[in-house]
Coordinates of C-alpha atoms in Angstrom, one line a residue:
X1 CA 124.3 50.4 76.7
X2 CA 123.2 52.3 73.1
X3 CA 120.6 49.9 72.8
X4 CA 119.3 50.9 76.1
X5 CA 119.1 54.9 75.0
X6 CA 118.5 53.8 71.1
X7 CA 115.1 52.1 73.3
X8 CA 114.7 55.1 75.5
X9 CA 114.8 57.9 72.6
X10 CA 112.5 55.8 70.6
X11 CA 110.2 55.5 73.4
X12 CA 110.1 59.3 74.0
X13 CA 110.2 60.2 70.5
X14 CA 106.6 57.2 70.0
X15 CA 105.1 58.4 73.5
X16 CA 105.5 62.3 73.2
X17 CA 107.3 64.3 70.3
X18 CA 105.3 62.7 67.9
X19 CA 101.6 62.8 69.7
X20 CA 102.8 66.5 70.1
X21 CA 104.0 67.2 67.0
X22 CA 100.6 65.5 65.6
X23 CA 98.4 67.3 68.1
X24 CA 99.6 70.9 66.9
X25 CA 97.8 71.7 63.3
X26 CA 94.8 71.7 65.2
X27 CA 95.7 74.5 67.3
X28 CA 95.3 73.1 70.8
X29 CA 94.2 75.3 73.5
X30 CA 96.7 74.6 75.5
X31 CA 98.9 76.6 73.2
X32 CA 96.9 79.5 73.8
X33 CA 96.7 79.9 77.4
X34 CA 100.0 81.2 80.4
X35 CA 99.0 79.1 82.4
X36 CA 100.3 75.1 84.0
X37 CA 99.5 73.6 80.9
X38 CA 101.5 75.3 78.4
X39 CA 104.4 75.1 81.1
X40 CA 103.8 71.5 81.6
X41 CA 103.3 70.3 77.9
X42 CA 105.3 72.6 76.0
X43 CA 108.0 73.0 78.4
X44 CA 107.8 69.7 78.9
X45 CA 108.7 69.0 75.7
X46 CA 111.4 71.7 75.3
X47 CA 113.4 69.7 78.2
X48 CA 113.5 66.9 76.4
X49 CA 114.4 68.8 73.7
X50 CA 117.7 69.9 75.6
X51 CA 117.7 65.9 77.1
X52 CA 118.0 64.6 73.7
X53 CA 120.3 67.3 71.9
X54 CA 122.5 65.1 69.7
X55 CA 119.9 62.0 69.8
X56 CA 117.2 62.7 67.7
X57 CA 116.9 65.2 65.0
X58 CA 113.5 67.5 66.2
X59 CA 115.4 68.3 69.5
X60 CA 116.2 71.6 68.7
X61 CA 113.7 72.2 67.9
X62 CA 111.7 71.5 70.5
X63 CA 113.5 73.8 72.5
X64 CA 113.1 76.4 70.1
X65 CA 109.7 76.1 69.8
X66 CA 109.2 76.3 73.1
X67 CA 111.0 79.4 74.8
X68 CA 109.4 81.7 72.9
X69 CA 106.0 80.5 74.8
X70 CA 107.5 80.2 78.2
X71 CA 108.7 83.6 77.5
X72 CA 105.5 84.9 76.6
X73 CA 103.9 83.1 79.5
X74 CA 106.8 84.9 81.8
X75 CA 105.6 88.2 80.1
X76 CA 102.1 87.6 81.8
X77 CA 103.5 87.6 85.5
X78 CA 102.9 90.8 87.2
X79 CA 105.5 93.4 87.1
X80 CA 106.2 92.8 91.0
X81 CA 106.4 88.4 90.2
X82 CA 102.7 88.3 90.7
X83 CA 101.8 84.7 89.7
X84 CA 99.3 84.5 86.5
X85 CA 96.7 81.6 88.6
X86 CA 95.0 81.5 91.8
X87 CA 97.4 81.2 94.9
X88 CA 96.8 77.9 95.1
X89 CA 98.5 76.9 92.0
X90 CA 101.8 78.8 92.7
X91 CA 103.9 75.9 93.3
X92 CA 103.4 75.5 89.5
X93 CA 106.2 77.8 89.1
X94 CA 108.6 75.1 89.7
X95 CA 107.6 74.2 86.3
X96 CA 109.0 77.3 85.0
X97 CA 112.0 77.1 86.4
X98 CA 112.8 73.8 86.2
X99 CA 112.7 74.6 82.7
X100 CA 115.0 77.8 83.3
X101 CA 117.2 75.4 85.2
X102 CA 117.7 73.0 82.2
X103 CA 118.0 75.4 79.7
X104 CA 120.9 77.0 82.2
X105 CA 122.7 73.8 81.8
X106 CA 121.7 73.3 78.3
X107 CA 123.5 76.5 76.9
X108 CA 126.6 75.5 79.0
X109 CA 125.7 78.7 81.5
X110 CA 125.3 81.2 78.8
X111 CA 121.5 81.4 79.7
X112 CA 121.5 82.4 83.2
X113 CA 117.4 83.5 82.7
X114 CA 116.5 82.8 86.0
X115 CA 118.7 85.6 87.6
X116 CA 116.5 88.5 85.5
X117 CA 112.3 89.6 86.1
X118 CA 110.1 88.1 86.9
X119 CA 112.1 84.8 88.3
X120 CA 114.1 87.1 91.5
X121 CA 110.1 89.1 91.9
X122 CA 108.1 85.9 91.5
X123 CA 110.2 84.1 94.8
X124 CA 109.7 87.3 96.6
X125 CA 105.5 87.5 96.4
X126 CA 105.7 83.6 96.6
X127 CA 106.9 84.0 100.2
X128 CA 104.9 87.2 100.7
X129 CA 102.1 84.8 99.9
X130 CA 103.3 82.1 102.3
X131 CA 102.5 82.1 106.5
X132 CA 104.0 80.3 109.0
X133 CA 104.8 77.6 109.7
X134 CA 105.0 77.2 106.2
X135 CA 101.5 77.4 104.0
X136 CA 100.6 79.3 101.2
X137 CA 97.3 81.4 101.8
X138 CA 94.4 79.2 100.3
X139 CA 93.2 81.8 98.1
X140 CA 90.9 80.1 95.2
X141 CA 91.8 76.7 94.2
X142 CA 93.6 76.3 97.4
X143 CA 93.9 73.8 100.2
X144 CA 93.8 75.0 103.4
X145 CA 97.5 74.4 105.1
X146 CA 98.5 72.3 102.6
X147 CA 102.3 71.9 102.4
X148 CA 104.6 74.3 100.5
X149 CA 106.0 73.3 97.0
X150 CA 108.8 76.0 96.9
X151 CA 112.1 73.1 96.5
X152 CA 112.4 75.2 93.0
X153 CA 113.7 78.5 95.0
X154 CA 117.0 77.5 95.2
X155 CA 117.5 77.5 91.8
X156 CA 116.7 81.3 91.4
X157 CA 118.4 81.9 94.6
X158 CA 121.6 80.7 93.5
X159 CA 121.0 82.2 90.1
X160 CA 121.0 85.7 91.6
X161 CA 123.3 85.0 94.4
X162 CA 120.1 86.3 96.8
X163 CA 120.7 85.0 100.4
X164 CA 116.9 85.7 101.5
X165 CA 115.9 83.7 99.1
X166 CA 118.3 81.1 100.0
X167 CA 117.2 81.1 103.1
X168 CA 113.7 80.1 102.4
X169 CA 115.1 77.6 100.2
X170 CA 116.3 75.7 103.0
X171 CA 113.8 76.5 105.4
X172 CA 111.4 74.4 103.4
X173 CA 113.0 71.4 101.7
X174 CA 110.6 69.2 101.0
X175 CA 111.3 64.9 100.3
X176 CA 109.3 65.7 97.0
X177 CA 112.3 67.8 95.6
X178 CA 112.8 66.9 92.0
X179 CA 116.3 65.5 92.0
X180 CA 117.0 68.2 89.8
X181 CA 116.0 70.7 92.0
X182 CA 118.8 69.4 94.8
X183 CA 121.8 69.5 92.8
X184 CA 120.6 73.6 92.7
X185 CA 120.9 74.2 96.1
X186 CA 124.3 76.5 96.3
X187 CA 126.0 75.2 99.2
X188 CA 128.7 78.7 99.2
X189 CA 125.8 81.0 99.5
X190 CA 124.8 81.9 102.7
X191 CA 121.2 81.8 103.8
X192 CA 120.2 85.1 105.4
X193 CA 116.8 86.2 107.1
X194 CA 114.1 87.9 105.8
X195 CA 114.1 90.4 108.9
X196 CA 115.1 93.6 107.9
X197 CA 115.5 92.7 104.4
X198 CA 111.9 92.3 102.9
X199 CA 108.8 94.6 104.3
X200 CA 106.4 93.1 106.6
X201 CA 103.4 93.7 104.4
X202 CA 103.1 94.0 101.0
X203 CA 100.1 95.4 98.4
X204 CA 100.0 93.1 94.7
X205 CA 98.0 94.9 92.2
X206 CA 98.1 92.3 89.8
X207 CA 96.2 89.6 88.9
X208 CA 94.7 88.5 92.4
X209 CA 95.7 91.3 93.8
X210 CA 96.7 89.8 97.1
X211 CA 97.8 91.7 100.5
X212 CA 99.5 90.4 103.1
X213 CA 100.9 92.1 106.7
X214 CA 102.7 90.0 109.3
X215 CA 104.1 91.0 112.6
X216 CA 107.5 89.5 111.9
X217 CA 109.7 87.3 109.9
X218 CA 109.5 84.7 112.6
X219 CA 108.7 81.1 110.3
X220 CA 107.4 79.1 113.9
X221 CA 105.1 81.3 115.3
X222 CA 104.3 84.8 113.9
X223 CA 101.8 86.4 116.2
X224 CA 99.3 87.8 113.4
X225 CA 99.2 87.1 109.6
X226 CA 96.8 89.1 107.5
X227 CA 96.2 88.6 103.9
X228 CA 93.8 90.0 101.3
X229 CA 92.9 90.4 97.5
X230 CA 91.4 92.6 95.7
X231 CA 91.0 90.6 92.0
X232 CA 90.3 87.3 90.7
X233 CA 92.6 85.7 88.5
X234 CA 92.0 83.8 84.4
X235 CA 92.3 80.2 86.2
X236 CA 91.5 78.6 89.5
X237 CA 89.8 81.3 91.2
X238 CA 87.2 82.0 93.3
X239 CA 84.7 84.9 93.9
X240 CA 86.8 86.2 96.6
X241 CA 87.3 89.8 95.7
X242 CA 87.5 92.0 99.3
X243 CA 89.0 88.6 101.0
X244 CA 90.5 89.2 104.6
X245 CA 91.7 86.0 106.5
X246 CA 93.4 86.6 110.0
X247 CA 96.2 83.8 111.0
X248 CA 97.8 84.0 114.9
X249 CA 100.3 81.7 116.2
X250 CA 100.4 80.1 113.4
X251 CA 97.4 78.7 113.0
X252 CA 94.0 79.8 110.8
X253 CA 91.5 82.0 112.9
X254 CA 89.0 83.0 109.9
X255 CA 89.9 81.6 106.8
X256 CA 89.2 80.6 102.9
X257 CA 88.1 77.0 102.9
X258 CA 89.7 76.9 99.2
X259 CA 89.0 74.0 97.1
X260 CA 88.5 70.3 99.1
X261 CA 91.5 68.8 99.1
X262 CA 89.9 65.8 97.4
X263 CA 89.3 65.8 93.7
X264 CA 88.1 68.4 92.2
X265 CA 84.3 68.9 92.2
X266 CA 82.1 67.5 89.4
X267 CA 81.7 70.9 86.9
X268 CA 84.8 72.6 88.6
X269 CA 86.1 73.9 85.1
X270 CA 82.7 74.9 83.7
X271 CA 80.0 77.3 84.5
X272 CA 79.1 75.3 87.3
X273 CA 81.9 76.2 89.3
X274 CA 80.3 78.4 91.4
X275 CA 77.7 75.8 92.7
X276 CA 80.0 75.1 95.3
X277 CA 80.3 77.1 99.1
X278 CA 84.0 77.2 98.8
X279 CA 84.0 79.0 95.4
X280 CA 81.1 81.5 96.4
X281 CA 80.9 84.9 97.6
X282 CA 79.5 83.4 100.9
X283 CA 82.7 81.4 101.4
X284 CA 85.2 84.1 101.6
X285 CA 84.1 86.7 104.5
X286 CA 82.9 89.7 102.2
X287 CA 79.2 91.4 102.4
X288 CA 76.8 89.1 100.1
X289 CA 73.7 91.1 98.5
X290 CA 70.3 90.1 98.3
X291 CA 71.8 86.4 98.9
X292 CA 73.3 86.6 95.0
X293 CA 76.9 85.9 93.9
X294 CA 79.4 88.4 91.9
X295 CA 78.8 88.8 88.8
X296 CA 81.0 86.5 86.1
X297 CA 84.6 88.1 85.6
X298 CA 85.1 85.6 82.5
X299 CA 86.3 86.3 79.0
X300 CA 85.2 83.3 77.2
X301 CA 87.6 81.7 74.3
X302 CA 85.5 81.3 71.4
X303 CA 86.1 78.1 71.4
X304 CA 85.2 77.0 74.4
X305 CA 81.9 78.9 75.4
X306 CA 80.5 75.9 76.8
X307 CA 81.1 72.7 78.9
X308 CA 85.2 73.0 80.3
X309 CA 86.0 76.3 79.8
X310 CA 89.5 76.8 77.9
X311 CA 91.3 79.4 77.3
X312 CA 89.0 82.2 79.8
X313 CA 90.4 85.5 80.8
X314 CA 89.1 87.5 84.5
X315 CA 88.7 90.5 81.9
X316 CA 85.4 91.7 83.7
X317 CA 83.4 92.5 87.1
X318 CA 87.1 93.4 88.9
X319 CA 87.9 94.7 92.3
X320 CA 90.9 96.8 92.6
X321 CA 93.3 98.6 95.5
X322 CA 92.3 101.7 96.2
X323 CA 95.7 102.5 98.8
X324 CA 98.0 100.8 100.3
X325 CA 100.5 102.0 103.5
X326 CA 102.5 99.7 105.7
X327 CA 105.2 100.1 108.1
X328 CA 107.3 97.9 109.5
X329 CA 107.0 98.9 113.1
X330 CA 103.2 99.6 113.4
X331 CA 101.6 97.2 110.8
X332 CA 99.4 98.3 107.5
X333 CA 96.5 99.9 106.4
X334 CA 94.3 99.0 102.5
X335 CA 91.1 99.9 101.4
X336 CA 89.8 97.5 98.4
X337 CA 86.4 99.2 95.7
X338 CA 84.3 95.7 94.9
X339 CA 81.5 97.4 93.8
X340 CA 82.2 96.6 90.1
X341 CA 82.3 92.6 91.2
X342 CA 78.4 93.1 92.0
X343 CA 75.5 94.1 90.0
X344 CA 73.5 96.4 91.9
X345 CA 75.5 97.7 93.9
X346 CA 76.8 101.5 93.5
X347 CA 79.8 101.8 96.0
X348 CA 81.9 98.5 98.1
X349 CA 84.5 100.0 100.1
X350 CA 86.5 97.8 102.5
X351 CA 89.7 99.3 104.4
X352 CA 91.4 97.4 107.0
X353 CA 93.5 98.0 109.5
X354 CA 96.2 95.8 111.1
X355 CA 98.0 97.0 114.0
X356 CA 101.1 94.9 115.5
X357 CA 100.8 92.6 116.6
X358 CA 97.3 91.3 116.1
X359 CA 94.7 93.6 116.3
X360 CA 92.4 93.8 112.7
X361 CA 89.9 96.4 111.6
X362 CA 87.5 95.9 109.0
X363 CA 85.1 98.5 107.5
X364 CA 83.1 98.0 105.6
X365 CA 80.9 100.8 103.5
X366 CA 78.0 100.0 100.9
X367 CA 75.5 101.4 99.0
X368 CA 73.0 99.4 96.5
X369 CA 70.5 100.6 94.3
X370 CA 67.2 99.4 96.0
X371 CA 66.6 97.5 99.4
X372 CA 67.7 94.3 99.9
X373 CA 69.6 91.8 102.3
X374 CA 73.0 92.2 103.0
X375 CA 75.2 89.7 104.7
X376 CA 78.6 89.1 105.8
X377 CA 79.7 86.1 107.1
X378 CA 82.7 85.6 108.8
X379 CA 84.3 82.0 108.3
X380 CA 86.0 80.7 111.1
X381 CA 88.4 77.2 111.8
X382 CA 86.2 76.1 114.3
X383 CA 82.8 76.7 115.8
X384 CA 82.8 80.4 117.5
X385 CA 81.1 81.0 120.5
X386 CA 78.4 84.3 120.3
X387 CA 78.9 85.8 123.8
X388 CA 77.0 89.2 123.0
X389 CA 75.4 91.2 120.6
X390 CA 77.5 90.2 117.7
X391 CA 80.7 89.8 119.9
X392 CA 82.2 85.6 119.4
X393 CA 85.4 84.2 120.3
X394 CA 87.5 81.2 119.4
X395 CA 89.5 79.6 121.8
X396 CA 92.2 77.2 120.0
X397 CA 94.6 75.6 122.5
X398 CA 97.8 78.3 121.8
X399 CA 96.0 80.8 120.6
X400 CA 92.5 82.8 120.5
X401 CA 90.5 85.6 119.0
X402 CA 88.2 88.4 120.2
X403 CA 86.3 89.3 117.7
X404 CA 83.0 92.1 117.7
X405 CA 80.7 93.4 114.7
X406 CA 79.0 96.9 114.8
X407 CA 76.8 98.7 112.9
X408 CA 77.7 101.9 112.9
X409 CA 75.0 104.1 111.2
X410 CA 72.6 102.5 113.7
X411 CA 70.6 100.2 110.9
X412 CA 69.1 97.3 113.0
X413 CA 71.2 94.0 112.4
X414 CA 70.6 90.4 113.7
X415 CA 73.6 88.0 115.0
X416 CA 73.8 84.4 114.2
X417 CA 75.9 81.2 114.2
X418 CA 75.2 79.0 110.8
X419 CA 77.7 75.8 108.8
X420 CA 78.2 76.1 105.7
X421 CA 78.0 72.5 103.7
X422 CA 77.9 70.7 99.8
X423 CA 74.3 69.7 99.0
X424 CA 73.1 67.9 96.8
X425 CA 73.4 67.8 93.5
X426 CA 76.4 69.6 93.6
X427 CA 77.8 67.0 96.3
X428 CA 80.0 64.9 94.1
X429 CA 83.7 65.2 92.4
X430 CA 84.2 64.8 88.6
X431 CA 83.4 61.3 88.8
X432 CA 80.2 61.3 90.5
X433 CA 82.1 59.9 94.2
X434 CA 79.7 61.9 96.6
X435 CA 82.6 64.2 98.1
X436 CA 83.8 63.7 101.8
X437 CA 81.8 66.2 103.8
X438 CA 82.6 69.9 104.6
X439 CA 81.2 71.3 107.6
X440 CA 82.3 74.6 108.0
X441 CA 81.0 77.4 110.6
X442 CA 80.5 80.9 110.3
X443 CA 79.1 83.8 112.2
X444 CA 76.8 86.0 110.3
X445 CA 75.4 89.8 110.1
X446 CA 72.0 90.3 108.6
X447 CA 70.0 93.3 107.4
X448 CA 67.7 94.7 105.1
X449 CA 69.0 97.9 103.5
X450 CA 70.4 100.2 100.8
X451 CA 73.4 100.8 102.7
X452 CA 75.3 99.7 105.3
X453 CA 78.6 100.2 107.2
X454 CA 79.7 97.7 109.7
X455 CA 82.8 97.4 111.6
X456 CA 84.3 94.0 112.5
X457 CA 87.2 94.3 115.6
X458 CA 89.3 91.6 115.7
X459 CA 91.9 90.8 118.8
X460 CA 94.2 87.9 118.2
X461 CA 95.4 86.9 121.8
X462 CA 98.3 84.5 122.7
X463 CA 96.4 81.1 124.7
X464 CA 93.7 80.0 125.1
X465 CA 91.5 82.6 127.1
X466 CA 90.3 85.5 125.4
X467 CA 89.8 89.4 126.9
X468 CA 87.0 90.8 125.0
X469 CA 86.3 94.1 123.0
X470 CA 84.8 96.4 126.3
X471 CA 82.6 99.1 125.7
X472 CA 82.0 102.5 127.3
X473 CA 80.0 105.1 125.4
X474 CA 81.4 105.5 121.8
X475 CA 84.6 104.0 122.4
X476 CA 85.8 100.5 122.6
X477 CA 89.0 98.9 123.8
X478 CA 90.8 95.8 122.2
X479 CA 94.2 94.0 123.6
X480 CA 96.7 92.3 121.6
X481 CA 99.6 90.9 123.6
X482 CA 100.9 93.7 125.1
X483 CA 99.2 96.4 123.0
X484 CA 96.1 97.6 123.8
X485 CA 93.8 99.8 121.2
X486 CA 91.3 102.4 121.8
X487 CA 88.3 102.8 119.2
X488 CA 86.2 105.7 119.2
X489 CA 83.1 105.4 117.3
X490 CA 80.7 108.1 115.1
X491 CA 78.0 107.5 112.3
X492 CA 80.9 108.9 110.0
X493 CA 83.9 108.4 110.9
X494 CA 85.8 105.7 113.2
X495 CA 89.3 106.7 115.2
X496 CA 91.7 104.1 115.9
X497 CA 94.5 105.7 119.3
X498 CA 97.4 103.5 119.6
X499 CA 99.4 103.9 122.6
X500 CA 101.9 101.5 122.3
X501 CA 102.3 103.1 119.0
X502 CA 102.3 106.5 119.5
X503 CA 99.8 106.7 116.6
X504 CA 96.1 107.4 115.5
X505 CA 94.1 106.3 112.4
X506 CA 90.8 107.2 111.1
X507 CA 88.7 105.0 109.3

């Protein structure tokens, strides 16, 4: 009906096109950023322009305005496809994918941008950041165990004719898919498992500098997945450089709580973001010095230095991945330097060793400018049992975790259980409504010194009974599945031996 079509066009003009055009002379902040505001607003108007081509005089102008700005945003992704915001917002890749899917159709197939970088790379990065049975790591402004938003993957799989991406897209299709995304699924592209086609471990150095190591690509119950990161992102970030999380049999064990699953806390997009324990370093399984939080990483936009910090960039006080190696036959090892993220810290190195299936060893080596308190909290999915000096266990229905924390240099330390929760006035959402309570357990190791060498040992074990780490003089033994590990300790080195893998590592 021509009248209905005219009504639709005029409605879009009045409610979308004209307000958008009227805002442009004021140079709104969302024009200058490379995040989901740009893809949603500018990209959305570009898609509207494609739909209205031949029906509205400004249609092509909207496309011409949007495309170079979305290309600018794509250029901000990392060289290996690293998403340029916190992992919890990586579903926003779908907004970018939807734009170029529409462009592909609008150009009659001449603009197959989805087949070229960074789209296939960002899809593989996303897969590496996914843990069984279908969640992203909850780093930054993520939600622990939130469902995936990956229906956009089918469009990239079809464009690139990538069978591994197709397997992921088919496996994680959802009822929330955009109808256009459903139409992108190529029925002739045969899905193929990531096994043998994607490495089990990867270290990505851009943006959040995230690390992932897993024992297999089994999406039902991988024996163990270890995640980590070295940097903070421009948007939706927490103070989490150095983070380590551990999953076993598809269950989170050592966790990142992410942001609350309800609405945003009050002041979350201002300088008050880090008033909440789940955004602070204390909530992220890292050394904390003198009870203070990490230094600010922000470079503020000159127009937004108070209130909502639109357009900020994470350009300061960052960590880095010093080294990383992975081998599908035994696991992975990486070292992260986060000293620049702290004031008063000369050295802060964290080395992580993941030995298949589920042995995880974390060595923290720090030196401070002066003597002060040093805290290491391991956040656990449920209240653990503190069984001995520095030893604790988690026992879930189908998986367990045996852990041990040791001071290698012989300094006196204390170990205790605790819980983190919101405290007034920082327990309200952005509408002034009290946030649902969070009661998040942890095991804390404490000392007072100007240096420390703390070793944390974890053994993921199937079933609901744990076999604790045992010690004979300076040698510890641990068990994960059929793999036994021996660890020889001294003040200046840690030697790890695995007879199952015929390997020895020195930390």
